[in-house]
Amino acid sequence: WVLTSTVVLSFWGATQIRAQVPDLQQRLDVALSDPVTGLAVRRVAEGAITAAGPNAVLTVALADVDRLHDINHGPGGYATGDRYLAETGRRLRQAATDGDLVARLGGDEFVLITRRMPRDVAIALTAAFAAPVTVGAGSLPLEVSVGISCFFAGDPHQLLGRADLAMLTAKQRRTGIEIYDPGRDGLPSPAGVRPERRPRSGR
C-alpha cells in the first residue's frame, strides 16, 4: 500500500508540474518582454552582451526617443506615446538582421545588438527611421537620437556606456546618429559610479 501510494503521489506531483509549465512559461515570457513593444527587456540585452564573452566584439546602437514628453502630453496622451514607442521598436527590428537582438532598455531607450560594423548599422537605422509615424489620422516625424559603439563584449556597462555617451552627443548636436569617439565623448564612468549627465535637449 505504501509503494502504491508513493507511485500515485509521484504521478500526481508530476502531473501538477506539467500542468503548471505553460503558465510558468507564459510568466517567464512576460517577465522577459516589454508589454508595449513586444521587445526583449534590459536584462535580456545585458545577458546577451555578457554571454558573448570578453573576446567577442559587438556593435550596439542605443536609441533614445526625442520629445516623448511632448508626445505623451499632446493629442491622444500616453496612448499616442505608446504607439510611438511601439513603432520605434518596429523600425529597430526593421534595421536588424538575423542574429541581431533588439531590446527596450526602459522608458524611451532602446538598443540594437549586432556583429555588424558601426557604419553599416548607421546606414540601416537612417533608412529605417526616415518615414514618419502614422498616429490616427495624422503623422509625426520619428525623432530618435542614436549612439553607436563597437567594443569588446562581456561587460554591458562599458559597451552600453560608450553608446550612451555617443547618443548624448547626437542629441546635443541634433545630428540623429553618432558613432562613439572617446576623444569627443569621453569614457563611461566605472560601474557603480553615477555619471554626470549632459542635458538631453529636445525632450
Short mmCIF file of C-alpha atoms in Angstrom, two decimals:
data_model
loop_
_atom_site.label_atom_id
_atom_site.label_comp_id
_atom_site.label_asym_id
_atom_site.label_seq_id
_atom_site.Cartn_x
_atom_site.Cartn_y
_atom_site.Cartn_z
CA TRP A 1 0.00 0.00 0.00
CA VAL A 2 2.86 2.38 0.82
CA LEU A 3 4.55 1.72 -2.51
CA THR A 4 1.28 2.24 -4.38
CA SER A 5 0.63 5.49 -2.53
CA THR A 6 4.12 6.73 -3.31
CA VAL A 7 3.68 5.97 -7.01
CA VAL A 8 0.29 7.67 -7.05
CA LEU A 9 1.62 10.73 -5.26
CA SER A 10 4.65 10.92 -7.55
CA PHE A 11 2.42 10.66 -10.60
CA TRP A 12 0.09 13.32 -9.18
CA GLY A 13 3.05 15.61 -8.46
CA ALA A 14 4.45 15.18 -11.96
CA THR A 15 1.02 15.83 -13.46
CA GLN A 16 0.69 19.02 -11.42
CA ILE A 17 4.12 20.23 -12.53
CA ARG A 18 3.33 19.51 -16.19
CA ALA A 19 0.05 21.38 -15.82
CA GLN A 20 1.90 24.41 -14.48
CA VAL A 21 4.58 24.50 -17.19
CA PRO A 22 2.54 26.54 -19.74
CA ASP A 23 1.62 29.09 -17.06
CA LEU A 24 5.22 29.32 -15.84
CA GLN A 25 6.46 29.71 -19.41
CA GLN A 26 3.93 32.47 -20.02
CA ARG A 27 5.03 34.27 -16.87
CA LEU A 28 8.67 33.96 -17.94
CA ASP A 29 7.87 35.33 -21.40
CA VAL A 30 6.06 38.27 -19.81
CA ALA A 31 8.98 38.95 -17.47
CA LEU A 32 11.47 38.97 -20.35
CA SER A 33 9.46 41.02 -22.84
CA ASP A 34 8.24 44.60 -22.84
CA PRO A 35 4.42 44.84 -22.91
CA VAL A 36 4.32 47.99 -25.09
CA THR A 37 6.74 46.98 -27.85
CA GLY A 38 6.99 43.20 -27.50
CA LEU A 39 10.77 43.53 -27.44
CA ALA A 40 13.17 41.90 -25.02
CA VAL A 41 13.88 43.80 -21.81
CA ARG A 42 17.14 45.20 -20.43
CA ARG A 43 18.17 42.03 -18.57
CA VAL A 44 17.99 40.06 -21.82
CA ALA A 45 20.15 42.62 -23.64
CA GLU A 46 22.73 42.74 -20.86
CA GLY A 47 22.73 38.95 -20.64
CA ALA A 48 23.41 38.66 -24.37
CA ILE A 49 26.37 41.04 -24.11
CA THR A 50 27.79 39.12 -21.15
CA ALA A 51 27.22 35.74 -22.79
CA ALA A 52 29.15 36.79 -25.91
CA GLY A 53 32.31 36.73 -23.81
CA PRO A 54 35.18 39.22 -23.44
CA ASN A 55 36.91 38.12 -26.65
CA ALA A 56 33.90 38.87 -28.86
CA VAL A 57 33.41 42.27 -30.46
CA LEU A 58 29.87 43.61 -30.63
CA THR A 59 28.28 46.75 -32.01
CA VAL A 60 25.45 48.29 -30.03
CA ALA A 61 23.19 51.12 -31.15
CA LEU A 62 21.50 52.86 -28.24
CA ALA A 63 18.45 54.82 -29.37
CA ASP A 64 16.71 57.45 -27.26
CA VAL A 65 13.34 58.81 -28.40
CA ASP A 66 13.30 62.60 -28.63
CA ARG A 67 10.34 64.68 -27.43
CA LEU A 68 8.48 61.75 -25.89
CA HIS A 69 7.33 64.03 -23.05
CA ASP A 70 5.69 66.36 -25.58
CA ILE A 71 4.04 63.44 -27.37
CA ASN A 72 2.70 61.98 -24.13
CA HIS A 73 1.18 65.35 -23.21
CA GLY A 74 -0.15 66.12 -26.68
CA PRO A 75 -3.28 64.89 -28.51
CA GLY A 76 -4.02 61.29 -27.60
CA GLY A 77 -1.88 61.41 -24.47
CA TYR A 78 0.06 58.36 -23.36
CA ALA A 79 -1.78 56.10 -25.82
CA THR A 80 -0.15 58.07 -28.63
CA GLY A 81 3.20 57.84 -26.83
CA ASP A 82 2.86 54.07 -26.56
CA ARG A 83 2.11 53.78 -30.28
CA TYR A 84 5.13 55.96 -30.99
CA LEU A 85 7.33 53.71 -28.84
CA ALA A 86 5.92 50.57 -30.44
CA GLU A 87 6.67 51.96 -33.90
CA THR A 88 10.20 52.87 -32.80
CA GLY A 89 10.71 49.27 -31.76
CA ARG A 90 9.32 48.03 -35.08
CA ARG A 91 11.72 50.28 -37.02
CA LEU A 92 14.66 48.94 -35.00
CA ARG A 93 13.59 45.39 -35.84
CA GLN A 94 13.40 46.51 -39.47
CA ALA A 95 17.03 47.61 -39.27
CA ALA A 96 18.09 44.33 -37.63
CA THR A 97 19.32 41.24 -39.44
CA ASP A 98 19.47 37.56 -38.49
CA GLY A 99 21.36 37.10 -35.25
CA ASP A 100 20.75 40.65 -34.01
CA LEU A 101 18.91 41.44 -30.78
CA VAL A 102 16.61 44.43 -30.30
CA ALA A 103 15.51 45.34 -26.77
CA ARG A 104 13.83 48.12 -24.86
CA LEU A 105 16.11 49.20 -22.05
CA GLY A 106 13.31 51.10 -20.33
CA GLY A 107 11.44 54.36 -20.72
CA ASP A 108 12.38 55.88 -24.06
CA GLU A 109 15.63 53.93 -24.60
CA PHE A 110 16.17 51.02 -26.97
CA VAL A 111 19.19 49.01 -28.07
CA LEU A 112 20.17 47.01 -31.13
CA ILE A 113 22.98 44.49 -30.58
CA THR A 114 24.78 43.11 -33.62
CA ARG A 115 28.12 41.95 -35.01
CA ARG A 116 27.89 44.30 -38.00
CA MET A 117 30.18 47.28 -38.44
CA PRO A 118 29.01 50.59 -36.91
CA ARG A 119 28.68 52.42 -40.23
CA ASP A 120 26.56 49.62 -41.68
CA VAL A 121 24.27 49.87 -38.66
CA ALA A 122 24.08 53.67 -39.00
CA ILE A 123 23.04 53.35 -42.65
CA ALA A 124 20.37 50.76 -41.80
CA LEU A 125 18.97 52.89 -38.97
CA THR A 126 18.91 56.05 -41.08
CA ALA A 127 16.78 54.24 -43.66
CA ALA A 128 14.53 52.65 -41.03
CA PHE A 129 13.81 55.96 -39.26
CA ALA A 130 13.22 58.01 -42.43
CA ALA A 131 9.44 57.67 -42.72
CA PRO A 132 7.09 59.45 -40.29
CA VAL A 133 4.97 57.58 -37.74
CA THR A 134 1.25 57.34 -38.55
CA VAL A 135 -0.82 58.18 -35.48
CA GLY A 136 -4.57 58.16 -36.01
CA ALA A 137 -5.40 60.37 -38.96
CA GLY A 138 -2.10 62.24 -38.79
CA SER A 139 1.61 61.55 -38.70
CA LEU A 140 4.64 62.54 -36.68
CA PRO A 141 8.32 62.52 -37.66
CA LEU A 142 10.25 59.74 -35.97
CA GLU A 143 12.78 61.70 -33.95
CA VAL A 144 15.40 59.49 -32.32
CA SER A 145 18.95 60.16 -31.15
CA VAL A 146 21.29 57.18 -31.59
CA GLY A 147 24.76 56.43 -30.29
CA ILE A 148 26.68 53.51 -31.78
CA SER A 149 29.59 51.79 -30.08
CA CYS A 150 31.79 48.90 -31.17
CA PHE A 151 33.72 47.29 -28.33
CA PHE A 152 34.62 44.02 -26.62
CA ALA A 153 31.61 42.23 -25.16
CA GLY A 154 31.42 40.68 -21.71
CA ASP A 155 30.82 43.97 -19.84
CA PRO A 156 27.42 45.54 -20.62
CA HIS A 157 28.28 48.64 -18.59
CA GLN A 158 31.24 49.55 -20.78
CA LEU A 159 29.63 48.71 -24.12
CA LEU A 160 26.30 50.40 -23.39
CA GLY A 161 28.07 53.26 -21.63
CA ARG A 162 30.05 54.15 -24.74
CA ALA A 163 26.93 54.03 -26.89
CA ASP A 164 25.10 56.19 -24.37
CA LEU A 165 27.81 58.85 -24.48
CA ALA A 166 27.66 58.92 -28.29
CA MET A 167 23.86 59.14 -28.11
CA LEU A 168 24.11 62.17 -25.82
CA THR A 169 26.42 63.81 -28.36
CA ALA A 170 23.89 63.10 -31.13
CA LYS A 171 21.12 64.58 -29.02
CA GLN A 172 23.14 67.64 -28.08
CA ARG A 173 24.24 68.30 -31.66
CA ARG A 174 20.87 67.26 -33.14
CA THR A 175 22.67 65.06 -35.65
CA GLY A 176 20.46 62.00 -35.23
CA ILE A 177 23.20 59.34 -35.18
CA GLU A 178 26.75 59.45 -33.89
CA ILE A 179 29.42 56.73 -33.72
CA TYR A 180 31.32 56.70 -30.43
CA ASP A 181 34.55 58.69 -30.34
CA PRO A 182 36.42 58.53 -27.00
CA GLY A 183 38.25 61.80 -27.68
CA ARG A 184 34.96 63.60 -28.20
CA ASP A 185 32.55 61.69 -25.96
CA GLY A 186 34.78 60.69 -23.04
CA LEU A 187 34.82 57.36 -21.23
CA PRO A 188 31.99 55.72 -19.27
CA SER A 189 32.12 56.10 -15.51
CA PRO A 190 33.22 52.98 -13.60
CA ALA A 191 30.42 50.55 -12.76
CA GLY A 192 28.56 51.69 -9.69
CA VAL A 193 29.51 55.34 -10.14
CA ARG A 194 26.70 57.64 -11.20
CA PRO A 195 27.86 59.53 -14.32
CA GLU A 196 27.45 63.26 -14.78
CA ARG A 197 24.76 63.52 -17.42
CA ARG A 198 24.82 66.22 -20.02
CA PRO A 199 21.38 67.80 -20.54
CA ARG A 200 19.19 65.97 -23.04
CA SER A 201 17.79 68.67 -25.26
CA GLY A 202 14.50 68.43 -27.10
CA ARG A 203 12.72 66.21 -24.56
#
